[in-house]
Coordinates of C-alpha atoms in Angstrom, one line a residue:
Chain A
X1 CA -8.5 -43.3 31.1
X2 CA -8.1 -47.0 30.1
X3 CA -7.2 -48.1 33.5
X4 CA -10.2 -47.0 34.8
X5 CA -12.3 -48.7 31.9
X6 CA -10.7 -52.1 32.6
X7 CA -12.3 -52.0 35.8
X8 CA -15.5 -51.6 34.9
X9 CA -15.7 -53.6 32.1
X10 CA -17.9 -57.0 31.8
X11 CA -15.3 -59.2 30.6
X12 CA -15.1 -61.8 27.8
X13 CA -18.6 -62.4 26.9
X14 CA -18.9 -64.0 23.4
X15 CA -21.8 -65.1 21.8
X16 CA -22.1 -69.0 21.0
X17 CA -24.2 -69.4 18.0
X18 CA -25.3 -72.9 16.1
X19 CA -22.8 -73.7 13.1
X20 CA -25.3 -72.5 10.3
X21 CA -24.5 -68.4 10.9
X22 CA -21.5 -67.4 8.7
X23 CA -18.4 -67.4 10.6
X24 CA -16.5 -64.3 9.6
X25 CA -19.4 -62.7 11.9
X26 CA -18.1 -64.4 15.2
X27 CA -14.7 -63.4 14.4
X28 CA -15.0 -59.7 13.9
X29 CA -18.0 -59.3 17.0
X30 CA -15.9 -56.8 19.0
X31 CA -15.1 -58.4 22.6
X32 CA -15.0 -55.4 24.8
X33 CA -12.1 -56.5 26.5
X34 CA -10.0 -57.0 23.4
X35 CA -6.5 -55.5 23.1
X36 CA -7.5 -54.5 19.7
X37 CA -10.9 -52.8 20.2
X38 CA -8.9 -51.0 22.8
X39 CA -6.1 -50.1 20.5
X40 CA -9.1 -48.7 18.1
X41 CA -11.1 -46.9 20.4
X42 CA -8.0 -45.0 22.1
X43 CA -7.1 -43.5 17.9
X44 CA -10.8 -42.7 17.9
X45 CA -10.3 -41.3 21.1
X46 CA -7.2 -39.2 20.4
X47 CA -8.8 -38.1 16.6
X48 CA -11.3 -36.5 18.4
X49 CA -9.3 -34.7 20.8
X50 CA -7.4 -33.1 17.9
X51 CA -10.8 -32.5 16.2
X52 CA -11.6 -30.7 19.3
X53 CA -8.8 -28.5 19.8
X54 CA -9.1 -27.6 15.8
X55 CA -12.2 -26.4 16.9
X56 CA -11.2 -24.1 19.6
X57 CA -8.5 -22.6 17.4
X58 CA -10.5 -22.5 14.0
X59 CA -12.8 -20.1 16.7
X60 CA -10.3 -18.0 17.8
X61 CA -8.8 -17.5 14.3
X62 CA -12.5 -16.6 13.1
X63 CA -13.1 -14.2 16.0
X64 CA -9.6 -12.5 15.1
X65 CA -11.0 -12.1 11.8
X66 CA -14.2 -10.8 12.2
X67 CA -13.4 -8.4 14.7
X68 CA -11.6 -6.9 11.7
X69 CA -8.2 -5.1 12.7
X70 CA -7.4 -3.2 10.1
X71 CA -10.6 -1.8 9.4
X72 CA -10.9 -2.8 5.6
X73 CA -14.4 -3.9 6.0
X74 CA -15.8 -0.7 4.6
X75 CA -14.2 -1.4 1.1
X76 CA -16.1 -4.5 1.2
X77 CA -19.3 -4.0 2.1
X78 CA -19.4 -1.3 -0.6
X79 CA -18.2 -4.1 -3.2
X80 CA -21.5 -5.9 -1.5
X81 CA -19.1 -8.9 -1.8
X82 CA -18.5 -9.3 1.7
X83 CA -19.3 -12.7 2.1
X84 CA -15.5 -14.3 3.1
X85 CA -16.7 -12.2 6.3
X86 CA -19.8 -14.7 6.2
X87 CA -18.0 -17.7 5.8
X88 CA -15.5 -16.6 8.9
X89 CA -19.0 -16.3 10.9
X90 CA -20.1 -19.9 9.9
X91 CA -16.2 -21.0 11.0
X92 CA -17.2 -19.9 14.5
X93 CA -20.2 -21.7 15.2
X94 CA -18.6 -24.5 13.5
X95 CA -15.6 -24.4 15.5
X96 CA -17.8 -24.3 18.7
X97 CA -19.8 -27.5 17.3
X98 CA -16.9 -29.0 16.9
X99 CA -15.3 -29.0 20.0
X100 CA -19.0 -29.8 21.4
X101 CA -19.3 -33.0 19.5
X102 CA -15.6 -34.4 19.9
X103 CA -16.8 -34.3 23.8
X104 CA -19.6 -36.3 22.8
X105 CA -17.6 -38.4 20.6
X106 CA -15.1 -39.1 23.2
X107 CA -17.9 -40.2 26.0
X108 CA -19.6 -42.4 23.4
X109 CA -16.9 -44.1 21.6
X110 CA -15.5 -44.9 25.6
X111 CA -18.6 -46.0 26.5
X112 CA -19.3 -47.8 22.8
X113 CA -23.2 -46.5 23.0
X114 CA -24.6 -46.9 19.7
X115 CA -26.8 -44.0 20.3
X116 CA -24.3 -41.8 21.3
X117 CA -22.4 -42.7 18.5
X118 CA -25.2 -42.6 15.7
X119 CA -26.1 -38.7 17.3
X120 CA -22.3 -37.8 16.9
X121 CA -22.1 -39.1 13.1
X122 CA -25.2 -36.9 12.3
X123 CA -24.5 -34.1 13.6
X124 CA -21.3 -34.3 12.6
X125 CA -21.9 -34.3 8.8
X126 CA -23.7 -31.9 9.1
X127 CA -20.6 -29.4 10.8
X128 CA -19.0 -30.9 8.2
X129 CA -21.3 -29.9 5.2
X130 CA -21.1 -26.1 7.0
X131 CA -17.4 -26.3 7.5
X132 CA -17.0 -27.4 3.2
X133 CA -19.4 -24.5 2.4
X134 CA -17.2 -22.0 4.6
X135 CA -14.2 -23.0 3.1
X136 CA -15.7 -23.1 -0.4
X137 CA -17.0 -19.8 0.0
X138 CA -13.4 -18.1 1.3
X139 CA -11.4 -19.5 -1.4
X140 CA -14.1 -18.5 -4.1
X141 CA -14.8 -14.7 -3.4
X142 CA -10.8 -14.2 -2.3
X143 CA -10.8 -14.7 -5.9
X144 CA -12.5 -11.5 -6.5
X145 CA -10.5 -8.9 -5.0
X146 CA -8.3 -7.7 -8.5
X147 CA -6.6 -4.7 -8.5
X148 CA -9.5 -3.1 -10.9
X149 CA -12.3 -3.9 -8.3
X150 CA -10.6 -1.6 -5.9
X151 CA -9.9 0.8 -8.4
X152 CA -12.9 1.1 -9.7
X153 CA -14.5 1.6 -5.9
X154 CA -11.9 4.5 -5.2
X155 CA -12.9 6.5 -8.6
X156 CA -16.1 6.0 -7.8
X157 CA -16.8 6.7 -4.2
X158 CA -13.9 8.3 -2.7
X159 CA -15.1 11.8 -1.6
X160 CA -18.3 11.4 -3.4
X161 CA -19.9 14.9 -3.5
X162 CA -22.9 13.4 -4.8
X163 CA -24.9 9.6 -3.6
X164 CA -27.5 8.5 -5.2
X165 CA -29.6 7.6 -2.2
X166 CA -28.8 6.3 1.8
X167 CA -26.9 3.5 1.0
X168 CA -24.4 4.9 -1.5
X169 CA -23.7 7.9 1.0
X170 CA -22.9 5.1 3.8
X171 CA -20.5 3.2 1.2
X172 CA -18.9 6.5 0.0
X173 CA -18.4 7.6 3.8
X174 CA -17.0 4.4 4.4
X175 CA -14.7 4.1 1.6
X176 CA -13.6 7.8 2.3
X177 CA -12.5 7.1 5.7
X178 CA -10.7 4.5 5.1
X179 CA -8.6 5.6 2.0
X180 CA -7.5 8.7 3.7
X181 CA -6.4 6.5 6.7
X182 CA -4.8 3.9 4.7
X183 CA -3.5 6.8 2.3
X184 CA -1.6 8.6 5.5
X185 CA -1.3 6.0 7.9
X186 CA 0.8 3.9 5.5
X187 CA 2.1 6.4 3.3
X188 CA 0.7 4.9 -0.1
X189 CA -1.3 6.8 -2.8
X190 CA -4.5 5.3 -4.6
X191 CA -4.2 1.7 -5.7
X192 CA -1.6 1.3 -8.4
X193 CA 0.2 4.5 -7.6
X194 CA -1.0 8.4 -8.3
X195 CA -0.9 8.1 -11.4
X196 CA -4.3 6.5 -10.8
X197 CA -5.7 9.8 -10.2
X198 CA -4.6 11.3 -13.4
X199 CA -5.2 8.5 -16.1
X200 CA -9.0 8.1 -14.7
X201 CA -12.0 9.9 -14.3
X202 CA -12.9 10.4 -10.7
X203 CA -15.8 11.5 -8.6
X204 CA -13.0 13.0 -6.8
X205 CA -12.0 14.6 -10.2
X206 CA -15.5 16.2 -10.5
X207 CA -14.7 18.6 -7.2
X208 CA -11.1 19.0 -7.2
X209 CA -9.6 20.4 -10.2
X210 CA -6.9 19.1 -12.0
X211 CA -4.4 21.6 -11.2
X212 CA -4.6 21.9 -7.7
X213 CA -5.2 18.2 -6.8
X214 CA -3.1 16.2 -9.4
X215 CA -3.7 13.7 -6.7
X216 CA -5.1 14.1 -3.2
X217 CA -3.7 16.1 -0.4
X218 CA -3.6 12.7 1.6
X219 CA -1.0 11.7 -1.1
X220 CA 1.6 14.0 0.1
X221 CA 4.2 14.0 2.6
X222 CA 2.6 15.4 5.5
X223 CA 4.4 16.7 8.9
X224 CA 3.5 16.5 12.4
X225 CA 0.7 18.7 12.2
X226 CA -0.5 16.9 9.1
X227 CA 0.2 19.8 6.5
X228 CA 2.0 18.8 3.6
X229 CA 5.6 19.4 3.8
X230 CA 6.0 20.8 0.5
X231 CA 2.8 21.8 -1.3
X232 CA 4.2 22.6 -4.7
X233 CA 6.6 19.5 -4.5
X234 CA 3.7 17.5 -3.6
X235 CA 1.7 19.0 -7.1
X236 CA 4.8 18.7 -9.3
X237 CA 5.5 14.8 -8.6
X238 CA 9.1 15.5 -6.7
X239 CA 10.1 12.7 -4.9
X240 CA 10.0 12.7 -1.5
X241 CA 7.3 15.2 -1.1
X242 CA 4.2 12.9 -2.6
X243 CA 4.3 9.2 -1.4
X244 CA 4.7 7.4 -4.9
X245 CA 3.7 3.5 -4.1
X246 CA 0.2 1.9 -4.3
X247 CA -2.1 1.3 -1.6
X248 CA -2.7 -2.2 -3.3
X249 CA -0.5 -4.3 -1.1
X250 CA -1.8 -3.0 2.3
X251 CA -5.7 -4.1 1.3
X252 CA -4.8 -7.6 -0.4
X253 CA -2.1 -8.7 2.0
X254 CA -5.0 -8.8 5.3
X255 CA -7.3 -10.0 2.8
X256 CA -5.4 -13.2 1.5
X257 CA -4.5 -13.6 5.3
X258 CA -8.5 -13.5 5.9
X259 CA -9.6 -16.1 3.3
X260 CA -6.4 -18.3 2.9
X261 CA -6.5 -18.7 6.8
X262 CA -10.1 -19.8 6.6
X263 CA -9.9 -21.8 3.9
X264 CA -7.0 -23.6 4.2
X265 CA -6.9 -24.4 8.1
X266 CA -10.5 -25.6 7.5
X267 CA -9.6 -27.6 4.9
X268 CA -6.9 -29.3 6.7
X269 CA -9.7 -29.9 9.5
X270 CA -11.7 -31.6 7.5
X271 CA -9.2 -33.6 6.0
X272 CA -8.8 -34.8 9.4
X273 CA -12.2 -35.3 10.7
X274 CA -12.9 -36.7 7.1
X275 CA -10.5 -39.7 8.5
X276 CA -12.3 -39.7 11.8
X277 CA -15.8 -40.0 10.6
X278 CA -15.0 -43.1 8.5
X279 CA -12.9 -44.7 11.3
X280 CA -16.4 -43.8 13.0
X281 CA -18.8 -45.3 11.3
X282 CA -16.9 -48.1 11.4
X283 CA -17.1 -48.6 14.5
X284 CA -20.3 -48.0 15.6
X285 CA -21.3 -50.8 12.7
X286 CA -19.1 -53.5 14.7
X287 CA -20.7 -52.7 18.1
X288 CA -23.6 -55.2 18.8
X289 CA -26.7 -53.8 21.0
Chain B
X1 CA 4.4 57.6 -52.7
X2 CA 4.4 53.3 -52.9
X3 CA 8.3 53.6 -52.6
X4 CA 9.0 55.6 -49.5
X5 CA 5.9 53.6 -47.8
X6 CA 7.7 50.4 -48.4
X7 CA 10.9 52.2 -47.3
X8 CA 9.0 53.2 -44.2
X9 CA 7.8 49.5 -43.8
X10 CA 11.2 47.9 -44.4
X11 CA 12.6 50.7 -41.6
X12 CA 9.9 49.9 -39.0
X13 CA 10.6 45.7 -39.5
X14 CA 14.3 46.5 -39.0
X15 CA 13.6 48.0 -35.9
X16 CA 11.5 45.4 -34.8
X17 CA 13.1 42.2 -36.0
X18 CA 13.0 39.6 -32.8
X19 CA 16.4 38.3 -32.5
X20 CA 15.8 33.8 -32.9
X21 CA 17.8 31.7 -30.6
X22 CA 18.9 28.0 -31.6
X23 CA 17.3 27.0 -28.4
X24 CA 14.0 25.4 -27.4
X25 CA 12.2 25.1 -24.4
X26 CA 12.4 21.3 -22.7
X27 CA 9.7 19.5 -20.5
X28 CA 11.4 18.8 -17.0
X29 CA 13.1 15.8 -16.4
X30 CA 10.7 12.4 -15.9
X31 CA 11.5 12.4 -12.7
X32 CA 8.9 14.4 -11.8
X33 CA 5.7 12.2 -11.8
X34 CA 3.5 15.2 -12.0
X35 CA 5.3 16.5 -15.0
X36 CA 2.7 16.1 -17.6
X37 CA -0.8 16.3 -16.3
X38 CA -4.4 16.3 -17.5
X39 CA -4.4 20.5 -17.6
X40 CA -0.6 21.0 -16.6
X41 CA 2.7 20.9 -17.9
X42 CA 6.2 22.0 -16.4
X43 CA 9.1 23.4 -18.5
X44 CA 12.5 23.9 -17.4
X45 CA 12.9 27.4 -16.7
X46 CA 15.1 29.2 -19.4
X47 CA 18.2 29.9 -17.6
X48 CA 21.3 31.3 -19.4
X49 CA 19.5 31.3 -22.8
X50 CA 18.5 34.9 -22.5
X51 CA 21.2 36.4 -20.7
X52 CA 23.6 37.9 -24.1
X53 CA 20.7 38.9 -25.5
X54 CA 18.4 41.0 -23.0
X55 CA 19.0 43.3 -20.5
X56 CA 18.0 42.0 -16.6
X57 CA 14.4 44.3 -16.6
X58 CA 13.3 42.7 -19.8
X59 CA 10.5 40.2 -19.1
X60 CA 10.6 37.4 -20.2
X61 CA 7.2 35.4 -21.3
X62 CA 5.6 31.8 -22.3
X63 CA 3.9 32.3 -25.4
X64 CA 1.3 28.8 -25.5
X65 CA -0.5 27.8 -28.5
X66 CA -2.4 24.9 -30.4
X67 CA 0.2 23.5 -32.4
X68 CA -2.6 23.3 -35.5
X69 CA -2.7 27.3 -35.1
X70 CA 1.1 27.8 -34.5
X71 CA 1.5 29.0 -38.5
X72 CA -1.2 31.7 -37.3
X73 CA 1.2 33.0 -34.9
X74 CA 3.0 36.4 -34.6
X75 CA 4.7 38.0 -32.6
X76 CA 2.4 40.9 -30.6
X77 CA 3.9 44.8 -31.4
X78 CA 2.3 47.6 -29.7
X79 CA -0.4 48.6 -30.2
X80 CA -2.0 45.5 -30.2
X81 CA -2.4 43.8 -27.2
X82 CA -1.3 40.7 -25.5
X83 CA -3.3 37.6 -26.6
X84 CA -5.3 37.1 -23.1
X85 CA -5.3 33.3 -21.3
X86 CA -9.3 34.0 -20.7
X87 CA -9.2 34.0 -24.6
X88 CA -8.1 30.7 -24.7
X89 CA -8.5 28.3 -26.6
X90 CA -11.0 30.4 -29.0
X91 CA -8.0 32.8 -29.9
X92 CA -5.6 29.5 -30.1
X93 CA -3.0 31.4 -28.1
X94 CA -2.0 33.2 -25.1
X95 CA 0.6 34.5 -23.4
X96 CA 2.0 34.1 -19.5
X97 CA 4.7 33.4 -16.6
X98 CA 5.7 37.0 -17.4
X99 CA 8.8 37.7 -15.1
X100 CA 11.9 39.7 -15.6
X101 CA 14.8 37.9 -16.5
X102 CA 17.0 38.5 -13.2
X103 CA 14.5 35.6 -11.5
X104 CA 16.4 33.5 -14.1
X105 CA 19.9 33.4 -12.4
X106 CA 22.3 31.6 -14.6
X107 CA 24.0 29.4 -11.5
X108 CA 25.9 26.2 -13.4
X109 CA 25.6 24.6 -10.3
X110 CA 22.3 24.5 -9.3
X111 CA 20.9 21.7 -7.4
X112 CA 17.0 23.5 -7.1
X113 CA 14.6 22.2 -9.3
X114 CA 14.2 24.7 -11.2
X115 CA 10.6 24.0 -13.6
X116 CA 8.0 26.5 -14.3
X117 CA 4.3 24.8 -14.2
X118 CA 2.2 25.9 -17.0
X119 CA -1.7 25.6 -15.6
X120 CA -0.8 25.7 -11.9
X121 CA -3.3 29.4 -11.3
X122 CA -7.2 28.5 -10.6
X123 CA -7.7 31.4 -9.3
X124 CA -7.8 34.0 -12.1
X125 CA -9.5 31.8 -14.7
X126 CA -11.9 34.3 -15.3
X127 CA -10.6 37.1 -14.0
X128 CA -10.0 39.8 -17.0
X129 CA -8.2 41.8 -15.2
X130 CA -5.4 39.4 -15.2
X131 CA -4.8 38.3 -18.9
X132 CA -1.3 36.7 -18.4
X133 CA -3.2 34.4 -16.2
X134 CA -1.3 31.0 -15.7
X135 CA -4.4 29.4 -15.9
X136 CA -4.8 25.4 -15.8
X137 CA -5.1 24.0 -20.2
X138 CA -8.3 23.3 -21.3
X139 CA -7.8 20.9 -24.2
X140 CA -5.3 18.4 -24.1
X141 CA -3.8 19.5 -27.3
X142 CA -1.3 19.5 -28.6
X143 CA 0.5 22.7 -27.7
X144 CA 3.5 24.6 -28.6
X145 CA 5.5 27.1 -26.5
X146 CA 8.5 29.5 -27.1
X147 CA 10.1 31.8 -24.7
X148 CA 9.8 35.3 -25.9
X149 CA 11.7 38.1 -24.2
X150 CA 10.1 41.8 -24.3
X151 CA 11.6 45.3 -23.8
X152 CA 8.8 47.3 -23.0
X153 CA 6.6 45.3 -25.0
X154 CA 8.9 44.9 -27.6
X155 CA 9.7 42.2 -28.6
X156 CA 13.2 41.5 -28.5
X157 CA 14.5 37.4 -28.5
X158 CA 12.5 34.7 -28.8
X159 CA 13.8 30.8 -28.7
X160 CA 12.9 28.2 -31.0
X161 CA 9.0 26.5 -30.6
X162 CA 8.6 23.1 -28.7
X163 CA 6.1 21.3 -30.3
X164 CA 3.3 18.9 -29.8
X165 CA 3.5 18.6 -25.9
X166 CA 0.1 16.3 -25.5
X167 CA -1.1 16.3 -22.0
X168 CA -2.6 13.2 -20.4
X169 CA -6.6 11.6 -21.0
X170 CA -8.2 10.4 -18.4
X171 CA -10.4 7.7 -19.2
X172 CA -14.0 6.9 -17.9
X173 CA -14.0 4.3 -14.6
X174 CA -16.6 2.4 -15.9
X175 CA -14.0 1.5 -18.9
X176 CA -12.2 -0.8 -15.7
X177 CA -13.3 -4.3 -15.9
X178 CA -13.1 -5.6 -11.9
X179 CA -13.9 -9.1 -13.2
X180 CA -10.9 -11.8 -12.3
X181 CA -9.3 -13.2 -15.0
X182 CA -9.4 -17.0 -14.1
X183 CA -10.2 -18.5 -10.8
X184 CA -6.7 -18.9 -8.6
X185 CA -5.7 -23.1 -8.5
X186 CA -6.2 -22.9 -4.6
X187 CA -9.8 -23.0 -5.2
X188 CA -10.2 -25.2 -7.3
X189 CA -8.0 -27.5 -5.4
X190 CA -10.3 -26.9 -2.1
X191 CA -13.7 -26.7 -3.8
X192 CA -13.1 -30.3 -5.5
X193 CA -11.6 -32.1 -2.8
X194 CA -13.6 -31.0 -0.6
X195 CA -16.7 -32.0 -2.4
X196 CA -15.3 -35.4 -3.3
X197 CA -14.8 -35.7 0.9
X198 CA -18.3 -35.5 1.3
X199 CA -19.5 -37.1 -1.3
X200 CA -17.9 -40.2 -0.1
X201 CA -18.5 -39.8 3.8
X202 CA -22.4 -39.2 3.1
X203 CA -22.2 -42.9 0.7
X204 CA -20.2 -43.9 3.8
X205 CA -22.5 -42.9 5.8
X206 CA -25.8 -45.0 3.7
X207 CA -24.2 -47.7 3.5
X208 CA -23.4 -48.3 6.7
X209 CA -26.8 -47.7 7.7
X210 CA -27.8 -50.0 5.1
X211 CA -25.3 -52.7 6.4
X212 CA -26.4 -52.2 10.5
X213 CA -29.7 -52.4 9.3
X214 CA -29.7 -55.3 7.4
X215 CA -27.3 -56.9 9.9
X216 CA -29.9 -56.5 12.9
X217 CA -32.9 -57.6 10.8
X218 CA -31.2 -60.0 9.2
X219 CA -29.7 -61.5 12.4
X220 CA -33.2 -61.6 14.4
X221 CA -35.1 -63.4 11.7
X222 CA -32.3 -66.0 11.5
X223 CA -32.5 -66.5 15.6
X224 CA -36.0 -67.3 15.6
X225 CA -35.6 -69.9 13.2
X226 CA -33.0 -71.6 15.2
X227 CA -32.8 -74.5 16.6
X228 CA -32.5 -74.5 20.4
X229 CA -29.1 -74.9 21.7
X230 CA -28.0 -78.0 23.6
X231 CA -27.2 -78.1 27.0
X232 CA -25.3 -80.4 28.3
X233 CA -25.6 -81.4 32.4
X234 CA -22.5 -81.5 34.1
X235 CA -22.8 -83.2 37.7
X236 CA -20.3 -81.3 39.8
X237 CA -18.0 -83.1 42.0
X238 CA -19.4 -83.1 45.3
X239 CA -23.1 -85.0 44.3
X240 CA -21.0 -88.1 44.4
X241 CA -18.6 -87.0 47.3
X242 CA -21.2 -87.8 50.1
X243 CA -22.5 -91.5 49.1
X244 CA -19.0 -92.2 49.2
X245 CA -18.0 -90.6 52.8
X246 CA -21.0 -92.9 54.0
X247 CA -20.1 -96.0 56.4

């Protein structure tokens, strides 16, 4: 890459000027074939390489979670607090716009076109101010997922006999489905445990008496055919028949993944590019039209 | 007259004097999660208690009441009739889990789980016809319970009462506050530096606009005021070469 610059370079052209202009401005006028402007451009050069390949993987690992693998988007869209989903969304494009503008960034700092250069600082602060606001907004509402927000969904909408208009009904489906597969595909029961069933009230509660669903059917031990092994064992609370631990665990561990993967690996981005930038500016100030 | 009635009275009470085990019922052990519920309880089933006392056909029943009524309490003779479970809880007690005490097999060894749950029948709640209904509890309490062992409706042992068995309370879900406690350090951490970053790139970013700018007009002015550089003539070697090569 260098070699080929050296080739076409104009060598050594300095500007003479009359004794009266301060001379610290002579000094630092960047000669284009100085060893140290070469030195500089090549980190600026390599910076933004890494800034690019950030980008592509800050992409990938936003795709991976939107596309949502486990299915847990349900539980939040009926929280309507599904915006670390949002800020994965704006980690996309960003991750795209950043791999776009290192490109740029390489071609202009090679070729030390101020315009080039001045296009690539813009634009860059503003990926930036997107990126801050992504990561902001995943570390913030990660913050929101407590136990008791997911408790208080389950009472609430799990088997919902009765919504109060469109909307509820599509939350309480959604929340349905995906409680009885968490409930039987991971072998948990309800949040904290089954006792969640008994010391709360429950829309569930309203349909299913007490005595024949101490907890749901979903909570039990189920065989091959998906019939509980032992019904009565299941009721009574004997161990092995009803699956005793919490479902808490399986929602928050893919959750923390979701945000803290977000947050933090765009955090470290911009730590980077926040280095990258200022070397940046820098440079484009020292080259002369 | 008054003397051979009480005679009569004292006779008919000797008959029918229940005999009083030392015994109580017990909840089943905690390792049963569902052992207390919000309209269910299990006991341990009353094996061995009965067995020097009745005969193998004698039934053996739960008598359930409201521990506040249990002074209320006796003991049903014939004629009167069995305190109905769809008389419950205006009648303060009922009577159920009727079986005949040969289902009670007194095995030492048994490794069964052997609990009887009270409340576990939805079916007959309001079916009349079935007055020893094992129908779920409709208050949470507190109840007491005896065994009582009948001969043909007779009664015949009875053990001591359990007292005060409280089931559980559910409580209303909007009593759950989903609101996080405090925010998590990581955020704070990200939300601050993160801000401070841009803070100082944007100021970065001005100033060196400010600088180039002031660095290109500034530098333009100064050249037009300056005074034209000196060039100095060199004559090249070869001008005077040629006067010299002349004969």
């Amino acid at each position: 890459m260098f070699s080929s610059y050296k080739d076409n370079c104009v060598c050594g052209f300095l500007l003479e000027s009359t004794a009266q202009q301060g001379g610290l401005h002579e000094v630092l006028k960047m000669a284009k074939g100085d060893n140290g402007v070469r030195c500089f451009q090549g980190l600026l050069v390599l910076g933004n390489v890494i800034i690019g390949l950030c980008g592509i993987a800050l992409t990938a690992e936003c795709i991976f979670f939107v596309s949502d693998q486990q299915t847990l988007y349900p539980l939040l869209e009926a929280t309507n607090n599904d915006d670390i989903y949002g800020a994965a969304w704006i980690g996309i494009f960003v991750g795209f716009a950043l791999f776009n503008l290192a490109v740029l960034g390489i071609v202009g700092v090679i070729k030390s076109n101020r315009a080039m250069l001045l296009a690539y600082i813009i634009l860059m602060l503003i990926t930036y101010a997107f990126e801050t606001a992504s990561c902001i907004t995943a570390a913030t509402h990660r913050d929101f997922f407590t136990r008791n927000l997911f408790l208080k969904q389950m009472l609430e909408k799990y088997q919902n006999p009765e919504p109060l208009n469109n909307d509820d009904k599509w939350m309480s489906e959604g929340v349905t489905r995906t409680w009885d597969r968490l409930m039987l595909q991971h072998e948990c029961c309800g949040v904290n445990g089954p006792s969640d069933w008994q010391n709360y009230m429950s829309k569930f509660r309203n349909i299913n008496s007490d005595s024949e669903f101490p907890w749901p059917r979903q909570c039990c031990v189920m065989n091959v055919q998906g019939i509980p092994v032992n019904l009565d064992g299941c009721k009574l609370g004997v161990s092995g028949y009803y699956n005793d631990k919490g479902c808490y665990e399986l929602i928050a561990g893919p959750m923390d993944r979701h945000a803290w993967g977000v947050a933090w690996f765009g955090f470290a981005i911009l730590c980077w590019t926040f280095w990258v930038l200022l070397c940046t500016m820098f440079y484009w100030s020292r080259i002369e039209y | 007259m008054t003397a051979f009635r009480v005679l009569l009275l004292l006779l008919l009470t000797d008959i029918y004097t229940t005999q009083k085990i030392t015994e109580k019922p017990s909840l089943a052990g905690p390792e049963l999660r569902g052992r207390i519920t919000t309209s269910t309880f299990a006991l341990n089933q009353p094996r061995c208690i009965f067995d020097t006392y009745t005969n193998t056909t004698d039934e053996i029943w739960l008598v359930v009441v409201l521990t506040s009524e249990k002074s209320k309490f006796v003991n049903p003779v014939p004629p009167k009739s069995l305190p109905a479970y769809q008389d419950f809880p205006l009648n303060s007690s009922y009577m159920t889990l009727n079986t005949a005490r040969l289902n009670y097999p007194c095995l030492p060894d048994s490794t069964d789980i052997t609990v009887l749950r009270v409340g576990s029948e939805t079916s007959c709640m309001t079916d009349r016809s079935r007055p020893n209904c094992n129908g779920p509890l409709p208050v949470p309490g507190p109840y007491s319970v005896k065994f009582l062992a009948m001969d043909n409706s007779q009664p015949k042992a009875e053990t001591e009462w359990l007292d005060d068995i409280m089931l559980k309370t559910a409580q209303q879900s909007n009593t759950i506050d989903p609101q996080p406690r405090r925010r998590s350090a990581s955020m704070i951490v990200i939300t601050t530096i993160l801000s401070i970053l841009l803070a100082i790139l944007l100021v970065c970013f001005i100033a060196t606009l400010i600088y180039v700018c002031t660095d290109i007009c500034g530098s333009s002015e100064i050249s037009s005021k300056e005074a034209p550089v000196a060039v100095t003539r060199y004559n090249t070697h070869h001008v005077y070469s040629q006067p010299e090569n002349r004969p």
